[in-house]
Amino acid sequence: MKKIAITALAALVFAACSDQKPTFTVEGTIDGVKDTTIYLYNNALSGAVKVDSAKIGEDGTFTLKGEAPKDPELYCINLGNQIIYVGIDSTETVTIHAKAPNIARDYEVEGSVNTQKIKELSLKQQDLRARVIAIQNNLDLNREQITVALQQLVDAYKVEIANDYIYENPASIYAYFALFQTLGGYNLFDRSNQQDVRAFAAVATSWDTFHPESERTKHLHNTTLKGMNDTRQQAAREMMAAEAATKVEATGLIELELPDVSGHTRTLTELNGKVVLLDFHMFGMKESAARILSLRDLYA
């Protein structure tokens, strides 16, 4: 009877152990911080979901745990208003050593290629923002020069990120993270841009193959299809516009000399063959702001 009871107890313990779900760990130290709560969030598509929290010890140490995801997932540790992104795709242990006050920049990663790559991307994104602000505040550049400089900067950044991170391993969570980086509230990789759609398609195809059940795969799939449809429609509109332009006959026009946004005098005749809209109104009128917004939409 005693032997049966022991066997039953062992079976119960084994069953309890087998019910435990595999976990991942994010641990490490934060110099200059103690007795403060640090949080671990899952950056899900539907929004941030709290996974765990812990008090930072007197020696700056912390340990956070979460249920291991079935597919690669994006997490972050949050301390105050500062965030460190973490890429998890197994039961791994990620070690982070950070320094206050700027833990979102001053930190080292061990045990995770995904998190190391995400760190590199985060720092590059921060540097891009700083360079954008520097160009915008450069008093030696006029508006047109600023626009050109910003476009060249962003284009070069996207080429680097696509080649070194997205196409390098499109099935990774860091490739996904790179694809959805933002600047000023807008995605750097635009699904309405034909070149960018190729990057979306590369990641979507890889996730379809290696992570077919992931919610992020479905999101990528839908985003890519929408982008491909948008770029096809845009190409068709441009083709129609080009065909229509060949049928336009030039007629006489009133010669006008007006300054452009850079202060250079332009004439209508030198703009022959281009679409020109002249609008005359007085700034300060109560309808002025709404009119400017409608003209901006028309320009876009």
PDB file of C-alpha atoms in Angstrom:
ATOM      1  CA  MET A   1       0.000   0.000   0.000  1.00  0.00           C
ATOM      2  CA  LYS A   2       2.833   2.335   0.907  1.00  0.00           C
ATOM      3  CA  LYS A   3       4.627   1.521  -2.368  1.00  0.00           C
ATOM      4  CA  ILE A   4       1.477   2.297  -4.365  1.00  0.00           C
ATOM      5  CA  ALA A   5       1.097   5.643  -2.573  1.00  0.00           C
ATOM      6  CA  ILE A   6       4.711   6.595  -3.329  1.00  0.00           C
ATOM      7  CA  THR A   7       4.298   5.607  -6.978  1.00  0.00           C
ATOM      8  CA  ALA A   8       1.102   7.658  -7.251  1.00  0.00           C
ATOM      9  CA  LEU A   9       2.848  10.658  -5.645  1.00  0.00           C
ATOM     10  CA  ALA A  10       5.773  10.363  -8.075  1.00  0.00           C
ATOM     11  CA  ALA A  11       3.354  10.201 -10.999  1.00  0.00           C
ATOM     12  CA  LEU A  12       1.578  13.297  -9.677  1.00  0.00           C
ATOM     13  CA  VAL A  13       4.857  15.203  -9.343  1.00  0.00           C
ATOM     14  CA  PHE A  14       5.895  14.157 -12.854  1.00  0.00           C
ATOM     15  CA  ALA A  15       2.542  15.291 -14.255  1.00  0.00           C
ATOM     16  CA  ALA A  16       2.870  18.638 -12.487  1.00  0.00           C
ATOM     17  CA  CYS A  17       6.389  19.112 -13.851  1.00  0.00           C
ATOM     18  CA  SER A  18       5.308  18.171 -17.365  1.00  0.00           C
ATOM     19  CA  ASP A  19       2.569  20.803 -17.213  1.00  0.00           C
ATOM     20  CA  GLN A  20       5.137  23.558 -16.714  1.00  0.00           C
ATOM     21  CA  LYS A  21       5.553  25.570 -19.901  1.00  0.00           C
ATOM     22  CA  PRO A  22       9.059  26.403 -21.174  1.00  0.00           C
ATOM     23  CA  THR A  23      10.259  29.892 -20.370  1.00  0.00           C
ATOM     24  CA  PHE A  24      12.845  32.431 -21.472  1.00  0.00           C
ATOM     25  CA  THR A  25      14.832  34.709 -19.195  1.00  0.00           C
ATOM     26  CA  VAL A  26      15.992  38.307 -19.467  1.00  0.00           C
ATOM     27  CA  GLU A  27      18.475  39.125 -16.730  1.00  0.00           C
ATOM     28  CA  GLY A  28      21.401  41.413 -16.051  1.00  0.00           C
ATOM     29  CA  THR A  29      22.464  44.568 -14.272  1.00  0.00           C
ATOM     30  CA  ILE A  30      21.727  48.278 -14.455  1.00  0.00           C
ATOM     31  CA  ASP A  31      24.446  50.455 -12.982  1.00  0.00           C
ATOM     32  CA  GLY A  32      23.252  53.503 -11.084  1.00  0.00           C
ATOM     33  CA  VAL A  33      19.760  52.164 -10.358  1.00  0.00           C
ATOM     34  CA  LYS A  34      18.442  50.201  -7.370  1.00  0.00           C
ATOM     35  CA  ASP A  35      15.173  49.523  -5.558  1.00  0.00           C
ATOM     36  CA  THR A  36      13.250  50.368  -8.738  1.00  0.00           C
ATOM     37  CA  THR A  37      10.737  48.216 -10.592  1.00  0.00           C
ATOM     38  CA  ILE A  38      11.647  47.063 -14.098  1.00  0.00           C
ATOM     39  CA  TYR A  39       9.014  45.645 -16.452  1.00  0.00           C
ATOM     40  CA  LEU A  40       8.997  43.120 -19.296  1.00  0.00           C
ATOM     41  CA  TYR A  41       6.429  43.653 -22.067  1.00  0.00           C
ATOM     42  CA  ASN A  42       5.478  41.708 -25.162  1.00  0.00           C
ATOM     43  CA  ASN A  43       5.221  44.160 -28.078  1.00  0.00           C
ATOM     44  CA  ALA A  44       2.256  42.338 -29.601  1.00  0.00           C
ATOM     45  CA  LEU A  45       0.500  43.566 -32.732  1.00  0.00           C
ATOM     46  CA  SER A  46      -2.522  44.489 -30.636  1.00  0.00           C
ATOM     47  CA  GLY A  47      -0.401  46.530 -28.204  1.00  0.00           C
ATOM     48  CA  ALA A  48       2.049  46.110 -25.325  1.00  0.00           C
ATOM     49  CA  VAL A  49       1.208  43.247 -22.937  1.00  0.00           C
ATOM     50  CA  LYS A  50       2.846  43.050 -19.512  1.00  0.00           C
ATOM     51  CA  VAL A  51       4.699  39.752 -19.033  1.00  0.00           C
ATOM     52  CA  ASP A  52       6.696  40.176 -15.809  1.00  0.00           C
ATOM     53  CA  SER A  53       8.155  42.720 -13.402  1.00  0.00           C
ATOM     54  CA  ALA A  54      10.886  42.700 -10.770  1.00  0.00           C
ATOM     55  CA  LYS A  55      12.606  44.938  -8.267  1.00  0.00           C
ATOM     56  CA  ILE A  56      16.155  45.860  -9.186  1.00  0.00           C
ATOM     57  CA  GLY A  57      18.412  44.695  -6.373  1.00  0.00           C
ATOM     58  CA  GLU A  58      20.823  46.715  -4.276  1.00  0.00           C
ATOM     59  CA  ASP A  59      23.619  45.553  -6.584  1.00  0.00           C
ATOM     60  CA  GLY A  60      21.650  46.548  -9.712  1.00  0.00           C
ATOM     61  CA  THR A  61      20.707  43.008 -10.704  1.00  0.00           C
ATOM     62  CA  PHE A  62      17.335  41.935 -12.121  1.00  0.00           C
ATOM     63  CA  THR A  63      15.688  38.789 -13.511  1.00  0.00           C
ATOM     64  CA  LEU A  64      12.578  38.671 -15.702  1.00  0.00           C
ATOM     65  CA  LYS A  65      10.872  35.605 -17.157  1.00  0.00           C
ATOM     66  CA  GLY A  66       8.202  34.852 -19.718  1.00  0.00           C
ATOM     67  CA  GLU A  67       6.596  31.923 -21.475  1.00  0.00           C
ATOM     68  CA  ALA A  68       8.718  30.940 -24.479  1.00  0.00           C
ATOM     69  CA  PRO A  69       6.934  31.927 -27.723  1.00  0.00           C
ATOM     70  CA  LYS A  70       6.191  29.370 -30.438  1.00  0.00           C
ATOM     71  CA  ASP A  71       7.488  31.797 -33.072  1.00  0.00           C
ATOM     72  CA  PRO A  72       9.979  34.715 -32.890  1.00  0.00           C
ATOM     73  CA  GLU A  73       8.566  37.555 -30.821  1.00  0.00           C
ATOM     74  CA  LEU A  74       9.481  41.099 -29.912  1.00  0.00           C
ATOM     75  CA  TYR A  75       9.673  42.116 -26.260  1.00  0.00           C
ATOM     76  CA  CYS A  76      11.034  45.092 -24.367  1.00  0.00           C
ATOM     77  CA  ILE A  77      12.218  45.868 -20.887  1.00  0.00           C
ATOM     78  CA  ASN A  78      10.960  49.176 -19.587  1.00  0.00           C
ATOM     79  CA  LEU A  79      12.478  51.325 -16.877  1.00  0.00           C
ATOM     80  CA  GLY A  80      10.707  54.632 -16.454  1.00  0.00           C
ATOM     81  CA  ASN A  81      10.366  56.079 -19.940  1.00  0.00           C
ATOM     82  CA  GLN A  82      13.349  54.171 -21.349  1.00  0.00           C
ATOM     83  CA  ILE A  83      13.053  51.007 -23.419  1.00  0.00           C
ATOM     84  CA  ILE A  84      15.407  48.238 -24.516  1.00  0.00           C
ATOM     85  CA  TYR A  85      13.970  45.934 -27.188  1.00  0.00           C
ATOM     86  CA  VAL A  86      14.573  42.205 -26.909  1.00  0.00           C
ATOM     87  CA  GLY A  87      14.129  39.542 -29.612  1.00  0.00           C
ATOM     88  CA  ILE A  88      13.130  36.078 -28.382  1.00  0.00           C
ATOM     89  CA  ASP A  89      12.674  32.910 -30.446  1.00  0.00           C
ATOM     90  CA  SER A  90      13.278  30.094 -27.919  1.00  0.00           C
ATOM     91  CA  THR A  91      13.926  29.282 -24.254  1.00  0.00           C
ATOM     92  CA  GLU A  92      17.064  31.387 -24.332  1.00  0.00           C
ATOM     93  CA  THR A  93      18.599  33.525 -21.615  1.00  0.00           C
ATOM     94  CA  VAL A  94      19.385  37.093 -22.650  1.00  0.00           C
ATOM     95  CA  THR A  95      21.777  39.057 -20.465  1.00  0.00           C
ATOM     96  CA  ILE A  96      21.779  42.852 -20.550  1.00  0.00           C
ATOM     97  CA  HIS A  97      24.205  45.170 -18.787  1.00  0.00           C
ATOM     98  CA  ALA A  98      23.026  48.805 -18.884  1.00  0.00           C
ATOM     99  CA  LYS A  99      24.148  52.097 -17.376  1.00  0.00           C
ATOM    100  CA  ALA A 100      21.934  54.884 -16.079  1.00  0.00           C
ATOM    101  CA  PRO A 101      20.855  57.481 -16.919  1.00  0.00           C
ATOM    102  CA  ASN A 102      20.614  56.575 -20.638  1.00  0.00           C
ATOM    103  CA  ILE A 103      19.996  52.843 -20.489  1.00  0.00           C
ATOM    104  CA  ALA A 104      18.293  52.839 -23.919  1.00  0.00           C
ATOM    105  CA  ARG A 105      21.675  53.604 -25.486  1.00  0.00           C
ATOM    106  CA  ASP A 106      24.338  52.552 -22.997  1.00  0.00           C
ATOM    107  CA  TYR A 107      23.897  48.787 -22.768  1.00  0.00           C
ATOM    108  CA  GLU A 108      25.568  45.533 -23.793  1.00  0.00           C
ATOM    109  CA  VAL A 109      23.906  42.271 -24.855  1.00  0.00           C
ATOM    110  CA  GLU A 110      24.967  38.654 -24.302  1.00  0.00           C
ATOM    111  CA  GLY A 111      23.322  35.400 -25.355  1.00  0.00           C
ATOM    112  CA  SER A 112      21.089  36.663 -28.179  1.00  0.00           C
ATOM    113  CA  VAL A 113      22.003  37.503 -31.777  1.00  0.00           C
ATOM    114  CA  ASN A 114      18.492  38.846 -32.315  1.00  0.00           C
ATOM    115  CA  THR A 115      18.729  41.290 -29.425  1.00  0.00           C
ATOM    116  CA  GLN A 116      22.225  42.388 -30.446  1.00  0.00           C
ATOM    117  CA  LYS A 117      21.015  43.137 -33.973  1.00  0.00           C
ATOM    118  CA  ILE A 118      17.978  44.975 -32.618  1.00  0.00           C
ATOM    119  CA  LYS A 119      20.313  47.053 -30.454  1.00  0.00           C
ATOM    120  CA  GLU A 120      22.348  48.003 -33.543  1.00  0.00           C
ATOM    121  CA  LEU A 121      19.155  48.956 -35.383  1.00  0.00           C
ATOM    122  CA  SER A 122      17.881  51.020 -32.441  1.00  0.00           C
ATOM    123  CA  LEU A 123      21.139  52.975 -32.202  1.00  0.00           C
ATOM    124  CA  LYS A 124      21.176  53.570 -35.963  1.00  0.00           C
ATOM    125  CA  GLN A 125      17.600  54.819 -35.770  1.00  0.00           C
ATOM    126  CA  GLN A 126      18.491  57.200 -32.937  1.00  0.00           C
ATOM    127  CA  ASP A 127      21.470  58.505 -34.925  1.00  0.00           C
ATOM    128  CA  LEU A 128      19.253  58.979 -37.996  1.00  0.00           C
ATOM    129  CA  ARG A 129      16.839  61.120 -35.981  1.00  0.00           C
ATOM    130  CA  ALA A 130      19.729  63.260 -34.739  1.00  0.00           C
ATOM    131  CA  ARG A 131      21.044  63.771 -38.288  1.00  0.00           C
ATOM    132  CA  VAL A 132      17.574  64.683 -39.543  1.00  0.00           C
ATOM    133  CA  ILE A 133      17.236  67.338 -36.831  1.00  0.00           C
ATOM    134  CA  ALA A 134      20.692  68.702 -37.685  1.00  0.00           C
ATOM    135  CA  ILE A 135      19.719  69.112 -41.352  1.00  0.00           C
ATOM    136  CA  GLN A 136      16.401  70.736 -40.482  1.00  0.00           C
ATOM    137  CA  ASN A 137      18.189  73.242 -38.218  1.00  0.00           C
ATOM    138  CA  ASN A 138      20.940  74.045 -40.726  1.00  0.00           C
ATOM    139  CA  LEU A 139      20.474  77.755 -41.479  1.00  0.00           C
ATOM    140  CA  ASP A 140      22.813  77.535 -44.489  1.00  0.00           C
ATOM    141  CA  LEU A 141      20.282  75.416 -46.402  1.00  0.00           C
ATOM    142  CA  ASN A 142      17.106  76.658 -48.049  1.00  0.00           C
ATOM    143  CA  ARG A 143      13.890  74.653 -48.024  1.00  0.00           C
ATOM    144  CA  GLU A 144      14.579  72.860 -51.275  1.00  0.00           C
ATOM    145  CA  GLN A 145      18.101  71.898 -50.216  1.00  0.00           C
ATOM    146  CA  ILE A 146      16.797  70.596 -46.886  1.00  0.00           C
ATOM    147  CA  THR A 147      14.230  68.442 -48.679  1.00  0.00           C
ATOM    148  CA  VAL A 148      16.857  66.993 -51.010  1.00  0.00           C
ATOM    149  CA  ALA A 149      19.325  66.369 -48.162  1.00  0.00           C
ATOM    150  CA  LEU A 150      16.696  64.616 -46.039  1.00  0.00           C
ATOM    151  CA  GLN A 151      15.608  62.394 -48.909  1.00  0.00           C
ATOM    152  CA  GLN A 152      19.193  61.387 -49.692  1.00  0.00           C
ATOM    153  CA  LEU A 153      19.845  60.640 -46.013  1.00  0.00           C
ATOM    154  CA  VAL A 154      16.754  58.461 -45.611  1.00  0.00           C
ATOM    155  CA  ASP A 155      17.318  56.653 -48.918  1.00  0.00           C
ATOM    156  CA  ALA A 156      20.917  55.788 -47.972  1.00  0.00           C
ATOM    157  CA  TYR A 157      19.779  54.602 -44.531  1.00  0.00           C
ATOM    158  CA  LYS A 158      17.127  52.320 -46.022  1.00  0.00           C
ATOM    159  CA  VAL A 159      19.607  50.749 -48.457  1.00  0.00           C
ATOM    160  CA  GLU A 160      21.981  49.993 -45.573  1.00  0.00           C
ATOM    161  CA  ILE A 161      19.256  48.528 -43.362  1.00  0.00           C
ATOM    162  CA  ALA A 162      17.781  46.436 -46.171  1.00  0.00           C
ATOM    163  CA  ASN A 163      21.118  44.944 -47.216  1.00  0.00           C
ATOM    164  CA  ASP A 164      22.664  44.441 -43.784  1.00  0.00           C
ATOM    165  CA  TYR A 165      19.625  43.384 -41.737  1.00  0.00           C
ATOM    166  CA  ILE A 166      16.504  42.593 -43.767  1.00  0.00           C
ATOM    167  CA  TYR A 167      17.912  40.580 -46.664  1.00  0.00           C
ATOM    168  CA  GLU A 168      20.626  39.079 -44.455  1.00  0.00           C
ATOM    169  CA  ASN A 169      18.130  36.961 -42.504  1.00  0.00           C
ATOM    170  CA  PRO A 170      14.534  37.806 -43.473  1.00  0.00           C
ATOM    171  CA  ALA A 171      13.058  35.078 -41.254  1.00  0.00           C
ATOM    172  CA  SER A 172      14.459  36.705 -38.086  1.00  0.00           C
ATOM    173  CA  ILE A 173      12.664  38.933 -35.620  1.00  0.00           C
ATOM    174  CA  TYR A 174      15.331  41.603 -36.135  1.00  0.00           C
ATOM    175  CA  ALA A 175      14.502  41.733 -39.869  1.00  0.00           C
ATOM    176  CA  TYR A 176      10.862  42.249 -38.886  1.00  0.00           C
ATOM    177  CA  PHE A 177      11.916  44.966 -36.418  1.00  0.00           C
ATOM    178  CA  ALA A 178      13.995  46.688 -39.123  1.00  0.00           C
ATOM    179  CA  LEU A 179      11.105  46.629 -41.574  1.00  0.00           C
ATOM    180  CA  PHE A 180       8.847  48.581 -39.217  1.00  0.00           C
ATOM    181  CA  GLN A 181      11.255  51.250 -37.987  1.00  0.00           C
ATOM    182  CA  THR A 182       9.731  54.720 -37.917  1.00  0.00           C
ATOM    183  CA  LEU A 183      10.850  58.314 -38.292  1.00  0.00           C
ATOM    184  CA  GLY A 184       8.630  61.161 -37.184  1.00  0.00           C
ATOM    185  CA  GLY A 185       5.692  58.803 -36.756  1.00  0.00           C
ATOM    186  CA  TYR A 186       5.949  57.375 -40.289  1.00  0.00           C
ATOM    187  CA  ASN A 187       7.288  53.986 -41.393  1.00  0.00           C
ATOM    188  CA  LEU A 188      10.687  54.326 -43.065  1.00  0.00           C
ATOM    189  CA  PHE A 189       9.840  51.407 -45.336  1.00  0.00           C
ATOM    190  CA  ASP A 190       6.726  52.456 -47.219  1.00  0.00           C
ATOM    191  CA  ARG A 191       4.483  49.741 -48.614  1.00  0.00           C
ATOM    192  CA  SER A 192       3.434  52.107 -51.431  1.00  0.00           C
ATOM    193  CA  ASN A 193       7.061  52.312 -52.590  1.00  0.00           C
ATOM    194  CA  GLN A 194       7.959  49.640 -55.149  1.00  0.00           C
ATOM    195  CA  GLN A 195      11.527  49.210 -53.864  1.00  0.00           C
ATOM    196  CA  ASP A 196      10.324  48.934 -50.276  1.00  0.00           C
ATOM    197  CA  VAL A 197       7.649  46.395 -51.206  1.00  0.00           C
ATOM    198  CA  ARG A 198      10.461  44.029 -52.223  1.00  0.00           C
ATOM    199  CA  ALA A 199      11.785  44.155 -48.664  1.00  0.00           C
ATOM    200  CA  PHE A 200       8.286  43.465 -47.305  1.00  0.00           C
ATOM    201  CA  ALA A 201       7.929  40.556 -49.730  1.00  0.00           C
ATOM    202  CA  ALA A 202      11.297  39.045 -48.710  1.00  0.00           C
ATOM    203  CA  VAL A 203      10.371  39.027 -45.017  1.00  0.00           C
ATOM    204  CA  ALA A 204       6.778  37.910 -45.660  1.00  0.00           C
ATOM    205  CA  THR A 205       7.926  34.977 -47.825  1.00  0.00           C
ATOM    206  CA  SER A 206      10.453  33.812 -45.221  1.00  0.00           C
ATOM    207  CA  TRP A 207       7.958  34.060 -42.371  1.00  0.00           C
ATOM    208  CA  ASP A 208       5.370  32.195 -44.455  1.00  0.00           C
ATOM    209  CA  THR A 209       7.914  29.397 -44.811  1.00  0.00           C
ATOM    210  CA  PHE A 210       9.407  29.230 -41.318  1.00  0.00           C
ATOM    211  CA  HIS A 211       6.672  30.730 -39.081  1.00  0.00           C
ATOM    212  CA  PRO A 212       3.373  30.001 -40.873  1.00  0.00           C
ATOM    213  CA  GLU A 213       1.200  30.153 -37.721  1.00  0.00           C
ATOM    214  CA  SER A 214       2.538  33.451 -36.362  1.00  0.00           C
ATOM    215  CA  GLU A 215       0.237  36.463 -36.137  1.00  0.00           C
ATOM    216  CA  ARG A 216       3.118  38.535 -37.448  1.00  0.00           C
ATOM    217  CA  THR A 217       3.226  36.334 -40.562  1.00  0.00           C
ATOM    218  CA  LYS A 218      -0.417  37.115 -41.298  1.00  0.00           C
ATOM    219  CA  HIS A 219       0.262  40.812 -40.724  1.00  0.00           C
ATOM    220  CA  LEU A 220       3.249  40.705 -43.076  1.00  0.00           C
ATOM    221  CA  HIS A 221       1.259  38.791 -45.684  1.00  0.00           C
ATOM    222  CA  ASN A 222      -1.602  41.315 -45.689  1.00  0.00           C
ATOM    223  CA  THR A 223       0.734  44.323 -45.622  1.00  0.00           C
ATOM    224  CA  THR A 224       2.745  43.005 -48.568  1.00  0.00           C
ATOM    225  CA  LEU A 225      -0.313  42.214 -50.680  1.00  0.00           C
ATOM    226  CA  LYS A 226      -1.719  45.687 -50.001  1.00  0.00           C
ATOM    227  CA  GLY A 227       1.619  47.234 -50.945  1.00  0.00           C
ATOM    228  CA  MET A 228       1.877  45.256 -54.168  1.00  0.00           C
ATOM    229  CA  ASN A 229      -1.652  46.312 -55.120  1.00  0.00           C
ATOM    230  CA  ASP A 230      -0.933  49.976 -54.310  1.00  0.00           C
ATOM    231  CA  THR A 231       2.278  50.031 -56.375  1.00  0.00           C
ATOM    232  CA  ARG A 232       0.534  48.385 -59.348  1.00  0.00           C
ATOM    233  CA  GLN A 233      -2.220  50.995 -59.241  1.00  0.00           C
ATOM    234  CA  GLN A 234       0.333  53.789 -58.975  1.00  0.00           C
ATOM    235  CA  ALA A 235       2.258  52.403 -61.963  1.00  0.00           C
ATOM    236  CA  ALA A 236      -0.975  52.234 -63.956  1.00  0.00           C
ATOM    237  CA  ARG A 237      -1.814  55.856 -63.067  1.00  0.00           C
ATOM    238  CA  GLU A 238       1.655  57.003 -64.095  1.00  0.00           C
ATOM    239  CA  MET A 239       1.349  55.144 -67.410  1.00  0.00           C
ATOM    240  CA  MET A 240      -2.027  56.752 -68.082  1.00  0.00           C
ATOM    241  CA  ALA A 241      -0.630  60.185 -67.205  1.00  0.00           C
ATOM    242  CA  ALA A 242       2.318  59.637 -69.554  1.00  0.00           C
ATOM    243  CA  GLU A 243      -0.008  58.637 -72.371  1.00  0.00           C
ATOM    244  CA  ALA A 244      -2.239  61.640 -71.721  1.00  0.00           C
ATOM    245  CA  ALA A 245       0.783  63.960 -71.750  1.00  0.00           C
ATOM    246  CA  THR A 246       1.613  62.893 -75.315  1.00  0.00           C
ATOM    247  CA  LYS A 247      -1.813  64.111 -76.412  1.00  0.00           C
ATOM    248  CA  VAL A 248      -1.508  67.566 -74.865  1.00  0.00           C
ATOM    249  CA  GLU A 249      -1.086  70.465 -77.232  1.00  0.00           C
ATOM    250  CA  ALA A 250       0.742  73.541 -76.037  1.00  0.00           C
ATOM    251  CA  THR A 251      -1.096  76.835 -76.467  1.00  0.00           C
ATOM    252  CA  GLY A 252      -0.226  80.413 -75.702  1.00  0.00           C
ATOM    253  CA  LEU A 253       0.036  81.501 -72.117  1.00  0.00           C
ATOM    254  CA  ILE A 254       0.462  84.689 -70.174  1.00  0.00           C
ATOM    255  CA  GLU A 255       4.090  85.190 -69.228  1.00  0.00           C
ATOM    256  CA  LEU A 256       4.466  85.728 -65.491  1.00  0.00           C
ATOM    257  CA  GLU A 257       7.536  86.135 -63.317  1.00  0.00           C
ATOM    258  CA  LEU A 258       7.126  84.934 -59.738  1.00  0.00           C
ATOM    259  CA  PRO A 259       9.535  83.847 -56.951  1.00  0.00           C
ATOM    260  CA  ASP A 260       9.604  80.154 -55.977  1.00  0.00           C
ATOM    261  CA  VAL A 261       9.960  78.809 -52.419  1.00  0.00           C
ATOM    262  CA  SER A 262      13.707  79.436 -52.588  1.00  0.00           C
ATOM    263  CA  GLY A 263      13.318  83.046 -53.690  1.00  0.00           C
ATOM    264  CA  HIS A 264      14.442  82.429 -57.279  1.00  0.00           C
ATOM    265  CA  THR A 265      12.487  84.153 -60.011  1.00  0.00           C
ATOM    266  CA  ARG A 266      10.730  81.680 -62.304  1.00  0.00           C
ATOM    267  CA  THR A 267       8.741  82.212 -65.486  1.00  0.00           C
ATOM    268  CA  LEU A 268       5.836  80.184 -66.806  1.00  0.00           C
ATOM    269  CA  THR A 269       7.531  79.541 -70.138  1.00  0.00           C
ATOM    270  CA  GLU A 270      10.512  77.794 -68.500  1.00  0.00           C
ATOM    271  CA  LEU A 271       8.034  75.419 -66.824  1.00  0.00           C
ATOM    272  CA  ASN A 272       6.500  74.413 -70.132  1.00  0.00           C
ATOM    273  CA  GLY A 273       5.596  70.723 -70.092  1.00  0.00           C
ATOM    274  CA  LYS A 274       5.103  70.614 -66.309  1.00  0.00           C
ATOM    275  CA  VAL A 275       1.912  70.840 -64.310  1.00  0.00           C
ATOM    276  CA  VAL A 276       1.669  74.314 -62.793  1.00  0.00           C
ATOM    277  CA  LEU A 277      -1.027  75.495 -60.424  1.00  0.00           C
ATOM    278  CA  LEU A 278      -1.247  79.191 -59.640  1.00  0.00           C
ATOM    279  CA  ASP A 279      -3.341  80.090 -56.626  1.00  0.00           C
ATOM    280  CA  PHE A 280      -3.714  83.620 -55.323  1.00  0.00           C
ATOM    281  CA  HIS A 281      -5.115  84.257 -51.886  1.00  0.00           C
ATOM    282  CA  MET A 282      -4.396  86.390 -48.834  1.00  0.00           C
ATOM    283  CA  PHE A 283      -2.797  84.895 -45.736  1.00  0.00           C
ATOM    284  CA  GLY A 284      -4.590  85.851 -42.555  1.00  0.00           C
ATOM    285  CA  MET A 285      -8.106  85.375 -43.892  1.00  0.00           C
ATOM    286  CA  LYS A 286     -10.155  82.966 -41.765  1.00  0.00           C
ATOM    287  CA  GLU A 287     -10.383  80.507 -44.688  1.00  0.00           C
ATOM    288  CA  SER A 288      -6.628  80.665 -45.359  1.00  0.00           C
ATOM    289  CA  ALA A 289      -5.549  77.681 -43.221  1.00  0.00           C
ATOM    290  CA  ALA A 290      -8.218  75.381 -44.638  1.00  0.00           C
ATOM    291  CA  ARG A 291      -7.344  76.462 -48.179  1.00  0.00           C
ATOM    292  CA  ILE A 292      -3.642  75.721 -47.634  1.00  0.00           C
ATOM    293  CA  LEU A 293      -4.511  72.251 -46.325  1.00  0.00           C
ATOM    294  CA  SER A 294      -6.723  71.525 -49.341  1.00  0.00           C
ATOM    295  CA  LEU A 295      -3.948  72.659 -51.676  1.00  0.00           C
ATOM    296  CA  ARG A 296      -1.501  70.395 -49.842  1.00  0.00           C
ATOM    297  CA  ASP A 297      -3.832  67.422 -50.356  1.00  0.00           C
ATOM    298  CA  LEU A 298      -4.163  68.333 -54.027  1.00  0.00           C
ATOM    299  CA  TYR A 299      -0.364  68.569 -54.342  1.00  0.00           C
ATOM    300  CA  ALA A 300       0.057  65.130 -52.734  1.00  0.00           C
TER     301      ALA A 300
END
